[in-house]
Amino acid sequence: MSGYRTIRDFDWIMVILATAICGLGVQQIFSATHETRFGDAWWKQVVWILAGIVTMWIATLIDYHTLLGQVPVLYAISVVTLVATYLLGMSAFGSRRWIGTGSYHLQVSEFVKLVIVLLVTRYMTELKTDQLQLFDLLKIGGLVGLPMIMVMIQPDLGTALTFIPILIAGIFLAGFRWQYAVAAVLIIALAAPVCYWFVLKDYQRSRVVSFLDPSHDPKGSGYQVIQSKIAVGSGALWGKGVTKGTQTQGGFLPVAFRDFIFSAFAEEHGFVGVIVALGLYFLLLMQIVQNAQTAPDRAGMYICIGIAAVLLFHVLVNVGMVVGRMPVTGIPLPLMSSGGSNIIAVFLMLGLVNNVRLRRFVN
């Protein structure tokens, strides 16, 4: 740390907030898997969190300008690994999203998000104009779109969608003409029906239908949303207590320690617990934004805002999903949902934020 003024310049507030959220997640994973065959999930989560903290520290040591210089190589590795995942990866629930065997596997697309953040950052900082032109938009859109499409065909629509807020944040900061925004909205509106019928899988279309009307198939595609809303509502003000949630402990709430962990948390901790959890997320995001405001250069600002955008997207979609305001997409709740790949990827992102912060103090 000799290049920095003092180790106190490390963003300990951000680390404490992230660790607090992780603590809530471990407690809820323990409760949701209590007396089930997944009873060891909570301590595995602790191991992943510790590994994430180590990777976060490592991410602060490599100057982010060095990482930006290696974006072409990182992008090529990302594309190759996504192809390898599709051809040779583990198959589960009709998808090929993981590389590895048995209990030891990684979801490559989680780490591709970091590459997309660095890609957008480098592209935007190298522009010679103060306002994006149409060619610039098409070029960066194509670069982000390639890995996005590759993730979609795994299929993993939820993770693919997380690339979009990174791109939008970069475009917004770089400056663009409002005509482009109108044109993009029109294109999306025209393309949506085509994507619905010819791109989405049958189960993905059923999720859209269940989002609009869960009662259409209450024992099928609408089951998850209905049970989730029941769990959230039954938590009332103070919740039912740890390991005392009837929906969670009764097995009515699906994947209560992963995608729907916030439903289980709301049932057992109530409205007050939900406010505390969302408050921690808000403070964490504001801390990242503050680091963007004090970044030493435009590249640092783009990195921090890109990371804040993707984390905010995760929280909004996951929380919206469990209360029936978003379609079920399988997007995990950062730092809370069980899973090693997402935990390590998020801590790597926080490491990049600290990387930007610490470079303010280099002579």
mmCIF file of C-alpha atoms in Angstrom:
data_model
loop_
_atom_site.group_PDB
_atom_site.id
_atom_site.type_symbol
_atom_site.label_atom_id
_atom_site.label_comp_id
_atom_site.label_asym_id
_atom_site.label_seq_id
_atom_site.Cartn_x
_atom_site.Cartn_y
_atom_site.Cartn_z
ATOM 1 C CA MET A 1 0.000 0.000 0.000
ATOM 2 C CA SER A 2 3.055 2.270 -0.258
ATOM 3 C CA GLY A 3 1.520 4.132 -3.194
ATOM 4 C CA TYR A 4 -1.391 5.380 -1.082
ATOM 5 C CA ARG A 5 -1.443 7.953 1.682
ATOM 6 C CA THR A 6 -2.751 5.525 4.291
ATOM 7 C CA ILE A 7 -4.703 2.286 4.522
ATOM 8 C CA ARG A 8 -7.519 4.305 6.084
ATOM 9 C CA ASP A 9 -8.241 5.614 2.590
ATOM 10 C CA PHE A 10 -9.659 2.183 1.777
ATOM 11 C CA ASP A 11 -13.474 2.450 1.620
ATOM 12 C CA TRP A 12 -14.229 0.579 4.821
ATOM 13 C CA ILE A 13 -17.793 1.895 4.940
ATOM 14 C CA MET A 14 -18.564 0.165 1.653
ATOM 15 C CA VAL A 15 -16.936 -3.049 2.865
ATOM 16 C CA ILE A 16 -18.879 -2.960 6.149
ATOM 17 C CA LEU A 17 -22.175 -2.411 4.314
ATOM 18 C CA ALA A 18 -21.448 -5.290 1.927
ATOM 19 C CA THR A 19 -20.468 -7.564 4.811
ATOM 20 C CA ALA A 20 -23.647 -6.666 6.707
ATOM 21 C CA ILE A 21 -25.769 -7.625 3.696
ATOM 22 C CA CYS A 22 -23.808 -10.870 3.419
ATOM 23 C CA GLY A 23 -24.545 -11.525 7.092
ATOM 24 C CA LEU A 24 -28.279 -11.163 6.477
ATOM 25 C CA GLY A 25 -27.939 -13.530 3.539
ATOM 26 C CA VAL A 26 -26.093 -16.217 5.519
ATOM 27 C CA GLN A 27 -28.660 -16.037 8.310
ATOM 28 C CA GLN A 28 -31.516 -16.374 5.829
ATOM 29 C CA ILE A 29 -29.839 -19.228 3.939
ATOM 30 C CA PHE A 30 -29.447 -21.049 7.260
ATOM 31 C CA SER A 31 -33.113 -20.502 8.053
ATOM 32 C CA ALA A 32 -34.389 -21.442 4.576
ATOM 33 C CA THR A 33 -32.353 -24.659 4.446
ATOM 34 C CA HIS A 34 -32.954 -25.629 8.079
ATOM 35 C CA GLU A 35 -33.575 -29.402 8.305
ATOM 36 C CA THR A 36 -33.379 -29.868 4.539
ATOM 37 C CA ARG A 37 -30.890 -31.626 2.271
ATOM 38 C CA PHE A 38 -29.330 -28.203 1.618
ATOM 39 C CA GLY A 39 -28.462 -27.739 5.282
ATOM 40 C CA ASP A 40 -24.796 -27.124 4.496
ATOM 41 C CA ALA A 41 -25.534 -24.231 2.109
ATOM 42 C CA TRP A 42 -25.011 -21.545 4.763
ATOM 43 C CA TRP A 43 -21.438 -22.472 5.634
ATOM 44 C CA LYS A 44 -20.585 -22.900 1.953
ATOM 45 C CA GLN A 45 -21.842 -19.346 1.533
ATOM 46 C CA VAL A 46 -19.490 -18.222 4.303
ATOM 47 C CA VAL A 47 -16.581 -19.812 2.440
ATOM 48 C CA TRP A 48 -17.580 -18.022 -0.773
ATOM 49 C CA ILE A 49 -17.834 -14.715 1.080
ATOM 50 C CA LEU A 50 -14.341 -15.115 2.510
ATOM 51 C CA ALA A 51 -13.049 -16.006 -0.960
ATOM 52 C CA GLY A 52 -14.849 -12.941 -2.310
ATOM 53 C CA ILE A 53 -13.178 -10.668 0.242
ATOM 54 C CA VAL A 54 -9.779 -12.021 -0.825
ATOM 55 C CA THR A 55 -10.543 -11.422 -4.520
ATOM 56 C CA MET A 56 -11.785 -7.922 -3.657
ATOM 57 C CA TRP A 57 -8.440 -7.158 -2.033
ATOM 58 C CA ILE A 58 -6.582 -8.514 -5.064
ATOM 59 C CA ALA A 59 -8.731 -6.383 -7.380
ATOM 60 C CA THR A 60 -7.605 -3.249 -5.548
ATOM 61 C CA LEU A 61 -3.917 -3.984 -6.136
ATOM 62 C CA ILE A 62 -3.942 -3.974 -9.940
ATOM 63 C CA ASP A 63 -4.250 -0.451 -11.326
ATOM 64 C CA TYR A 64 -7.537 -0.201 -13.198
ATOM 65 C CA HIS A 65 -5.740 1.589 -16.031
ATOM 66 C CA THR A 66 -3.722 -1.600 -16.529
ATOM 67 C CA LEU A 67 -6.949 -3.592 -16.682
ATOM 68 C CA LEU A 68 -8.381 -1.178 -19.246
ATOM 69 C CA GLY A 69 -5.312 -1.733 -21.372
ATOM 70 C CA GLN A 70 -6.075 -5.465 -21.432
ATOM 71 C CA VAL A 71 -9.746 -5.123 -22.436
ATOM 72 C CA PRO A 72 -9.290 -6.700 -25.920
ATOM 73 C CA VAL A 73 -7.676 -9.767 -24.353
ATOM 74 C CA LEU A 74 -10.290 -9.989 -21.585
ATOM 75 C CA TYR A 75 -13.098 -9.602 -24.135
ATOM 76 C CA ALA A 76 -11.671 -12.381 -26.318
ATOM 77 C CA ILE A 77 -11.311 -14.680 -23.296
ATOM 78 C CA SER A 78 -14.920 -13.937 -22.327
ATOM 79 C CA VAL A 79 -16.238 -14.868 -25.767
ATOM 80 C CA VAL A 80 -14.165 -18.070 -25.875
ATOM 81 C CA THR A 81 -15.271 -19.159 -22.404
ATOM 82 C CA LEU A 82 -18.924 -18.465 -23.237
ATOM 83 C CA VAL A 83 -18.602 -20.643 -26.341
ATOM 84 C CA ALA A 84 -16.894 -23.348 -24.279
ATOM 85 C CA THR A 85 -19.659 -23.139 -21.678
ATOM 86 C CA TYR A 86 -22.346 -23.611 -24.316
ATOM 87 C CA LEU A 87 -20.549 -26.562 -25.929
ATOM 88 C CA LEU A 88 -18.953 -28.295 -22.947
ATOM 89 C CA GLY A 89 -20.526 -26.833 -19.819
ATOM 90 C CA MET A 90 -22.670 -28.517 -17.206
ATOM 91 C CA SER A 91 -26.303 -28.996 -18.136
ATOM 92 C CA ALA A 92 -28.959 -28.365 -15.493
ATOM 93 C CA PHE A 93 -32.647 -27.453 -15.773
ATOM 94 C CA GLY A 94 -32.305 -27.291 -19.563
ATOM 95 C CA SER A 95 -29.451 -24.753 -19.525
ATOM 96 C CA ARG A 96 -25.684 -24.812 -19.920
ATOM 97 C CA ARG A 97 -24.433 -21.997 -17.707
ATOM 98 C CA TRP A 98 -21.623 -23.528 -15.652
ATOM 99 C CA ILE A 99 -18.105 -24.812 -16.208
ATOM 100 C CA GLY A 100 -16.922 -27.488 -13.795
ATOM 101 C CA THR A 101 -18.096 -30.744 -12.307
ATOM 102 C CA GLY A 102 -20.322 -31.668 -9.391
ATOM 103 C CA SER A 103 -20.257 -29.164 -6.548
ATOM 104 C CA TYR A 104 -17.297 -27.252 -8.008
ATOM 105 C CA HIS A 105 -18.405 -25.079 -10.885
ATOM 106 C CA LEU A 106 -18.498 -21.426 -11.917
ATOM 107 C CA GLN A 107 -21.028 -19.417 -13.882
ATOM 108 C CA VAL A 108 -18.857 -17.681 -16.456
ATOM 109 C CA SER A 109 -21.456 -15.058 -17.399
ATOM 110 C CA GLU A 110 -21.255 -13.555 -13.890
ATOM 111 C CA PHE A 111 -17.637 -12.571 -14.516
ATOM 112 C CA VAL A 112 -18.332 -11.366 -18.050
ATOM 113 C CA LYS A 113 -20.236 -8.465 -16.436
ATOM 114 C CA LEU A 114 -16.944 -7.073 -15.147
ATOM 115 C CA VAL A 115 -15.451 -7.306 -18.632
ATOM 116 C CA ILE A 116 -18.465 -5.445 -20.037
ATOM 117 C CA VAL A 117 -17.958 -2.687 -17.425
ATOM 118 C CA LEU A 118 -14.309 -2.356 -18.467
ATOM 119 C CA LEU A 119 -15.224 -2.554 -22.177
ATOM 120 C CA VAL A 120 -17.785 0.252 -21.971
ATOM 121 C CA THR A 121 -15.403 2.314 -19.830
ATOM 122 C CA ARG A 122 -12.527 2.058 -22.289
ATOM 123 C CA TYR A 123 -14.729 2.721 -25.318
ATOM 124 C CA MET A 124 -16.374 5.801 -23.818
ATOM 125 C CA THR A 125 -13.157 7.311 -22.499
ATOM 126 C CA GLU A 126 -11.447 6.956 -25.891
ATOM 127 C CA LEU A 127 -14.153 8.862 -27.769
ATOM 128 C CA LYS A 128 -12.929 12.062 -29.366
ATOM 129 C CA THR A 129 -16.287 13.841 -29.203
ATOM 130 C CA ASP A 130 -18.460 15.104 -26.367
ATOM 131 C CA GLN A 131 -21.571 13.460 -27.788
ATOM 132 C CA LEU A 132 -22.095 9.938 -29.075
ATOM 133 C CA GLN A 133 -22.739 9.589 -32.775
ATOM 134 C CA LEU A 134 -24.885 6.890 -34.352
ATOM 135 C CA PHE A 135 -21.851 4.890 -35.484
ATOM 136 C CA ASP A 136 -20.456 4.943 -31.935
ATOM 137 C CA LEU A 137 -23.752 3.657 -30.549
ATOM 138 C CA LEU A 138 -23.943 0.860 -33.106
ATOM 139 C CA LYS A 139 -20.350 -0.174 -32.489
ATOM 140 C CA ILE A 140 -20.534 -0.349 -28.707
ATOM 141 C CA GLY A 141 -23.988 -1.922 -28.992
ATOM 142 C CA GLY A 142 -22.549 -4.670 -31.171
ATOM 143 C CA LEU A 143 -19.613 -5.286 -28.842
ATOM 144 C CA VAL A 144 -21.933 -5.656 -25.846
ATOM 145 C CA GLY A 145 -24.565 -7.487 -27.874
ATOM 146 C CA LEU A 146 -22.306 -10.376 -28.911
ATOM 147 C CA PRO A 147 -21.682 -11.815 -25.413
ATOM 148 C CA MET A 148 -25.249 -10.884 -24.473
ATOM 149 C CA ILE A 149 -26.658 -13.044 -27.260
ATOM 150 C CA MET A 150 -24.279 -15.865 -26.331
ATOM 151 C CA VAL A 151 -25.581 -15.799 -22.758
ATOM 152 C CA MET A 152 -29.188 -15.717 -23.990
ATOM 153 C CA ILE A 153 -28.759 -18.917 -26.009
ATOM 154 C CA GLN A 154 -27.466 -20.863 -22.974
ATOM 155 C CA PRO A 155 -30.346 -19.946 -22.222
ATOM 156 C CA ASP A 156 -29.972 -17.391 -19.418
ATOM 157 C CA LEU A 157 -32.128 -14.380 -20.202
ATOM 158 C CA GLY A 158 -31.805 -12.890 -16.717
ATOM 159 C CA THR A 159 -28.017 -12.604 -16.749
ATOM 160 C CA ALA A 160 -28.039 -11.402 -20.365
ATOM 161 C CA LEU A 161 -30.320 -8.522 -19.406
ATOM 162 C CA THR A 162 -27.848 -7.349 -16.753
ATOM 163 C CA PHE A 163 -25.489 -6.212 -19.528
ATOM 164 C CA ILE A 164 -28.021 -3.590 -20.644
ATOM 165 C CA PRO A 165 -27.846 -1.223 -17.607
ATOM 166 C CA ILE A 166 -24.049 -1.129 -17.926
ATOM 167 C CA LEU A 167 -24.366 -0.015 -21.536
ATOM 168 C CA ILE A 168 -27.144 2.485 -20.785
ATOM 169 C CA ALA A 169 -25.156 4.039 -17.922
ATOM 170 C CA GLY A 170 -22.137 4.494 -20.192
ATOM 171 C CA ILE A 171 -24.207 6.025 -22.979
ATOM 172 C CA PHE A 172 -25.949 8.380 -20.569
ATOM 173 C CA LEU A 173 -22.666 9.627 -19.105
ATOM 174 C CA ALA A 174 -21.050 10.032 -22.518
ATOM 175 C CA GLY A 175 -23.946 12.144 -23.796
ATOM 176 C CA PHE A 176 -26.363 11.279 -26.590
ATOM 177 C CA ARG A 177 -29.070 12.863 -28.701
ATOM 178 C CA TRP A 178 -32.630 12.426 -27.511
ATOM 179 C CA GLN A 179 -33.601 11.315 -31.013
ATOM 180 C CA TYR A 180 -31.517 8.182 -30.493
ATOM 181 C CA ALA A 181 -33.404 7.393 -27.295
ATOM 182 C CA VAL A 182 -36.753 7.740 -29.073
ATOM 183 C CA ALA A 183 -35.539 5.539 -31.916
ATOM 184 C CA ALA A 184 -34.305 2.910 -29.440
ATOM 185 C CA VAL A 185 -37.677 2.842 -27.665
ATOM 186 C CA LEU A 186 -39.494 2.405 -30.986
ATOM 187 C CA ILE A 187 -37.153 -0.381 -32.071
ATOM 188 C CA ILE A 188 -37.611 -2.204 -28.757
ATOM 189 C CA ALA A 189 -41.393 -1.816 -28.991
ATOM 190 C CA LEU A 190 -41.426 -3.268 -32.512
ATOM 191 C CA ALA A 191 -38.950 -6.030 -31.688
ATOM 192 C CA ALA A 192 -40.654 -7.134 -28.453
ATOM 193 C CA PRO A 193 -43.437 -9.188 -30.139
ATOM 194 C CA VAL A 194 -40.907 -10.821 -32.468
ATOM 195 C CA CYS A 195 -38.627 -11.732 -29.564
ATOM 196 C CA TYR A 196 -41.588 -13.040 -27.585
ATOM 197 C CA TRP A 197 -42.622 -15.522 -30.257
ATOM 198 C CA PHE A 198 -39.336 -16.433 -31.935
ATOM 199 C CA VAL A 199 -36.549 -15.827 -29.393
ATOM 200 C CA LEU A 200 -37.944 -16.715 -25.958
ATOM 201 C CA LYS A 201 -38.223 -20.344 -24.934
ATOM 202 C CA ASP A 202 -41.616 -21.802 -24.010
ATOM 203 C CA TYR A 203 -40.893 -21.573 -20.276
ATOM 204 C CA GLN A 204 -39.784 -17.945 -20.671
ATOM 205 C CA ARG A 205 -43.017 -17.043 -22.474
ATOM 206 C CA SER A 206 -45.004 -18.747 -19.724
ATOM 207 C CA ARG A 207 -43.181 -16.576 -17.175
ATOM 208 C CA VAL A 208 -44.279 -13.441 -19.007
ATOM 209 C CA VAL A 209 -47.885 -14.687 -18.997
ATOM 210 C CA SER A 210 -47.676 -15.588 -15.295
ATOM 211 C CA PHE A 211 -46.263 -12.116 -14.558
ATOM 212 C CA LEU A 212 -49.270 -10.477 -16.196
ATOM 213 C CA ASP A 213 -51.760 -12.925 -14.672
ATOM 214 C CA PRO A 214 -50.377 -15.445 -12.124
ATOM 215 C CA SER A 215 -53.848 -16.934 -11.634
ATOM 216 C CA HIS A 216 -53.821 -18.058 -15.281
ATOM 217 C CA ASP A 217 -51.789 -21.119 -14.238
ATOM 218 C CA PRO A 218 -51.667 -21.138 -10.414
ATOM 219 C CA LYS A 219 -50.195 -24.638 -10.160
ATOM 220 C CA GLY A 220 -47.730 -24.159 -12.997
ATOM 221 C CA SER A 221 -45.988 -21.023 -14.252
ATOM 222 C CA GLY A 222 -47.816 -18.777 -11.760
ATOM 223 C CA TYR A 223 -47.006 -20.916 -8.716
ATOM 224 C CA GLN A 224 -43.723 -19.225 -7.820
ATOM 225 C CA VAL A 225 -45.117 -15.698 -7.928
ATOM 226 C CA ILE A 226 -48.245 -16.609 -5.952
ATOM 227 C CA GLN A 227 -46.320 -18.378 -3.188
ATOM 228 C CA SER A 228 -43.777 -15.576 -3.066
ATOM 229 C CA LYS A 229 -46.454 -12.914 -2.605
ATOM 230 C CA ILE A 230 -48.098 -14.998 0.113
ATOM 231 C CA ALA A 231 -44.757 -15.282 1.923
ATOM 232 C CA VAL A 232 -44.057 -11.539 1.691
ATOM 233 C CA GLY A 233 -47.542 -10.622 2.884
ATOM 234 C CA SER A 234 -47.549 -13.078 5.779
ATOM 235 C CA GLY A 235 -44.454 -11.426 7.264
ATOM 236 C CA ALA A 236 -46.572 -8.429 8.324
ATOM 237 C CA LEU A 237 -44.701 -5.793 10.369
ATOM 238 C CA TRP A 238 -42.155 -7.759 12.397
ATOM 239 C CA GLY A 239 -42.089 -11.133 10.656
ATOM 240 C CA LYS A 240 -42.564 -14.644 11.986
ATOM 241 C CA GLY A 241 -39.021 -15.133 13.231
ATOM 242 C CA VAL A 242 -35.987 -17.107 12.087
ATOM 243 C CA THR A 243 -36.841 -20.690 11.022
ATOM 244 C CA LYS A 244 -40.529 -19.966 11.712
ATOM 245 C CA GLY A 245 -41.757 -18.964 8.256
ATOM 246 C CA THR A 246 -44.613 -21.249 7.254
ATOM 247 C CA GLN A 247 -44.172 -20.748 3.496
ATOM 248 C CA THR A 248 -40.410 -21.159 3.735
ATOM 249 C CA GLN A 249 -40.194 -24.003 6.229
ATOM 250 C CA GLY A 250 -43.189 -25.766 4.705
ATOM 251 C CA GLY A 251 -41.459 -25.981 1.335
ATOM 252 C CA PHE A 252 -44.146 -23.975 -0.455
ATOM 253 C CA LEU A 253 -41.719 -21.223 -1.454
ATOM 254 C CA PRO A 254 -39.443 -22.420 -4.299
ATOM 255 C CA VAL A 255 -35.639 -21.975 -4.089
ATOM 256 C CA ALA A 256 -36.060 -19.958 -0.909
ATOM 257 C CA PHE A 257 -32.296 -19.608 -0.431
ATOM 258 C CA ARG A 258 -31.499 -18.494 -3.981
ATOM 259 C CA ASP A 259 -33.732 -16.530 -6.358
ATOM 260 C CA PHE A 260 -36.555 -16.088 -3.821
ATOM 261 C CA ILE A 261 -34.433 -15.463 -0.749
ATOM 262 C CA PHE A 262 -35.962 -12.001 -0.318
ATOM 263 C CA SER A 263 -39.441 -13.564 -0.065
ATOM 264 C CA ALA A 264 -38.226 -15.825 2.737
ATOM 265 C CA PHE A 265 -36.482 -12.870 4.394
ATOM 266 C CA ALA A 266 -39.664 -10.769 4.233
ATOM 267 C CA GLU A 267 -41.731 -13.589 5.746
ATOM 268 C CA GLU A 268 -39.395 -14.093 8.684
ATOM 269 C CA HIS A 269 -38.369 -10.465 9.315
ATOM 270 C CA GLY A 270 -41.415 -8.532 8.158
ATOM 271 C CA PHE A 271 -41.686 -4.996 6.857
ATOM 272 C CA VAL A 272 -39.111 -3.705 9.337
ATOM 273 C CA GLY A 273 -36.539 -6.243 8.185
ATOM 274 C CA VAL A 274 -37.228 -5.419 4.542
ATOM 275 C CA ILE A 275 -36.648 -1.709 5.205
ATOM 276 C CA VAL A 276 -33.353 -2.486 6.946
ATOM 277 C CA ALA A 277 -32.146 -4.691 4.061
ATOM 278 C CA LEU A 278 -33.170 -2.218 1.361
ATOM 279 C CA GLY A 279 -31.630 0.590 3.400
ATOM 280 C CA LEU A 280 -28.296 -1.239 3.423
ATOM 281 C CA TYR A 281 -28.473 -1.671 -0.351
ATOM 282 C CA PHE A 282 -29.280 2.020 -0.768
ATOM 283 C CA LEU A 283 -26.321 3.075 1.361
ATOM 284 C CA LEU A 284 -24.023 0.685 -0.507
ATOM 285 C CA LEU A 285 -25.083 2.089 -3.881
ATOM 286 C CA MET A 286 -24.712 5.674 -2.650
ATOM 287 C CA GLN A 287 -21.215 4.865 -1.413
ATOM 288 C CA ILE A 288 -20.306 3.592 -4.880
ATOM 289 C CA VAL A 289 -21.783 6.718 -6.475
ATOM 290 C CA GLN A 290 -19.787 8.885 -4.082
ATOM 291 C CA ASN A 291 -16.612 7.138 -5.221
ATOM 292 C CA ALA A 292 -17.643 7.877 -8.810
ATOM 293 C CA GLN A 293 -18.002 11.563 -7.964
ATOM 294 C CA THR A 294 -14.511 11.705 -6.486
ATOM 295 C CA ALA A 295 -12.844 9.488 -9.115
ATOM 296 C CA PRO A 296 -9.472 10.782 -10.369
ATOM 297 C CA ASP A 297 -10.523 10.578 -14.046
ATOM 298 C CA ARG A 298 -13.391 9.763 -16.408
ATOM 299 C CA ALA A 299 -12.410 6.104 -16.579
ATOM 300 C CA GLY A 300 -12.808 5.733 -12.823
ATOM 301 C CA MET A 301 -16.184 7.447 -12.960
ATOM 302 C CA TYR A 302 -17.425 5.112 -15.728
ATOM 303 C CA ILE A 303 -16.304 2.043 -13.787
ATOM 304 C CA CYS A 304 -18.069 3.057 -10.572
ATOM 305 C CA ILE A 305 -21.313 4.107 -12.274
ATOM 306 C CA GLY A 306 -21.353 0.949 -14.404
ATOM 307 C CA ILE A 307 -21.013 -1.194 -11.293
ATOM 308 C CA ALA A 308 -23.678 0.811 -9.456
ATOM 309 C CA ALA A 309 -26.023 0.403 -12.443
ATOM 310 C CA VAL A 310 -25.706 -3.373 -12.638
ATOM 311 C CA LEU A 311 -26.101 -3.826 -8.863
ATOM 312 C CA LEU A 312 -29.149 -1.547 -8.822
ATOM 313 C CA PHE A 313 -30.634 -3.535 -11.709
ATOM 314 C CA HIS A 314 -30.121 -6.785 -9.770
ATOM 315 C CA VAL A 315 -31.834 -5.419 -6.672
ATOM 316 C CA LEU A 316 -34.775 -3.821 -8.508
ATOM 317 C CA VAL A 317 -35.488 -6.885 -10.657
ATOM 318 C CA ASN A 318 -35.119 -9.437 -7.862
ATOM 319 C CA VAL A 319 -37.180 -7.509 -5.321
ATOM 320 C CA GLY A 320 -39.717 -6.613 -8.009
ATOM 321 C CA MET A 321 -39.908 -10.281 -8.985
ATOM 322 C CA VAL A 322 -40.738 -11.552 -5.496
ATOM 323 C CA VAL A 323 -43.650 -9.105 -5.148
ATOM 324 C CA GLY A 324 -45.005 -9.755 -8.627
ATOM 325 C CA ARG A 325 -43.889 -6.469 -10.217
ATOM 326 C CA MET A 326 -41.258 -8.061 -12.459
ATOM 327 C CA PRO A 327 -41.248 -11.322 -14.452
ATOM 328 C CA VAL A 328 -39.412 -14.277 -12.928
ATOM 329 C CA THR A 329 -35.962 -14.159 -14.527
ATOM 330 C CA GLY A 330 -33.671 -15.983 -12.109
ATOM 331 C CA ILE A 331 -31.573 -12.902 -11.325
ATOM 332 C CA PRO A 332 -29.973 -13.385 -7.864
ATOM 333 C CA LEU A 333 -30.063 -10.806 -5.105
ATOM 334 C CA PRO A 334 -26.467 -9.496 -4.767
ATOM 335 C CA LEU A 335 -24.589 -10.603 -1.638
ATOM 336 C CA MET A 336 -27.644 -12.410 -0.234
ATOM 337 C CA SER A 337 -28.620 -15.185 -2.651
ATOM 338 C CA SER A 338 -26.762 -18.473 -2.273
ATOM 339 C CA GLY A 339 -24.131 -19.003 -4.964
ATOM 340 C CA GLY A 340 -20.392 -18.614 -5.247
ATOM 341 C CA SER A 341 -20.065 -17.127 -8.727
ATOM 342 C CA ASN A 342 -22.285 -14.137 -8.012
ATOM 343 C CA ILE A 343 -20.695 -13.485 -4.616
ATOM 344 C CA ILE A 344 -17.162 -13.450 -6.016
ATOM 345 C CA ALA A 345 -18.213 -11.367 -9.040
ATOM 346 C CA VAL A 346 -19.854 -8.741 -6.809
ATOM 347 C CA PHE A 347 -16.825 -8.547 -4.515
ATOM 348 C CA LEU A 348 -14.609 -8.155 -7.575
ATOM 349 C CA MET A 349 -16.807 -5.222 -8.603
ATOM 350 C CA LEU A 350 -16.442 -3.679 -5.147
ATOM 351 C CA GLY A 351 -12.712 -4.244 -5.453
ATOM 352 C CA LEU A 352 -12.712 -2.224 -8.676
ATOM 353 C CA VAL A 353 -14.576 0.574 -6.910
ATOM 354 C CA ASN A 354 -11.943 0.593 -4.160
ATOM 355 C CA ASN A 355 -9.299 0.473 -6.883
ATOM 356 C CA VAL A 356 -10.660 3.730 -8.284
ATOM 357 C CA ARG A 357 -10.924 5.289 -4.835
ATOM 358 C CA LEU A 358 -7.355 4.480 -3.826
ATOM 359 C CA ARG A 359 -5.872 5.867 -7.039
ATOM 360 C CA ARG A 360 -6.978 9.317 -5.904
ATOM 361 C CA PHE A 361 -4.161 9.234 -3.372
ATOM 362 C CA VAL A 362 -1.305 8.142 -5.637
ATOM 363 C CA ASN A 363 1.415 10.787 -5.997
#
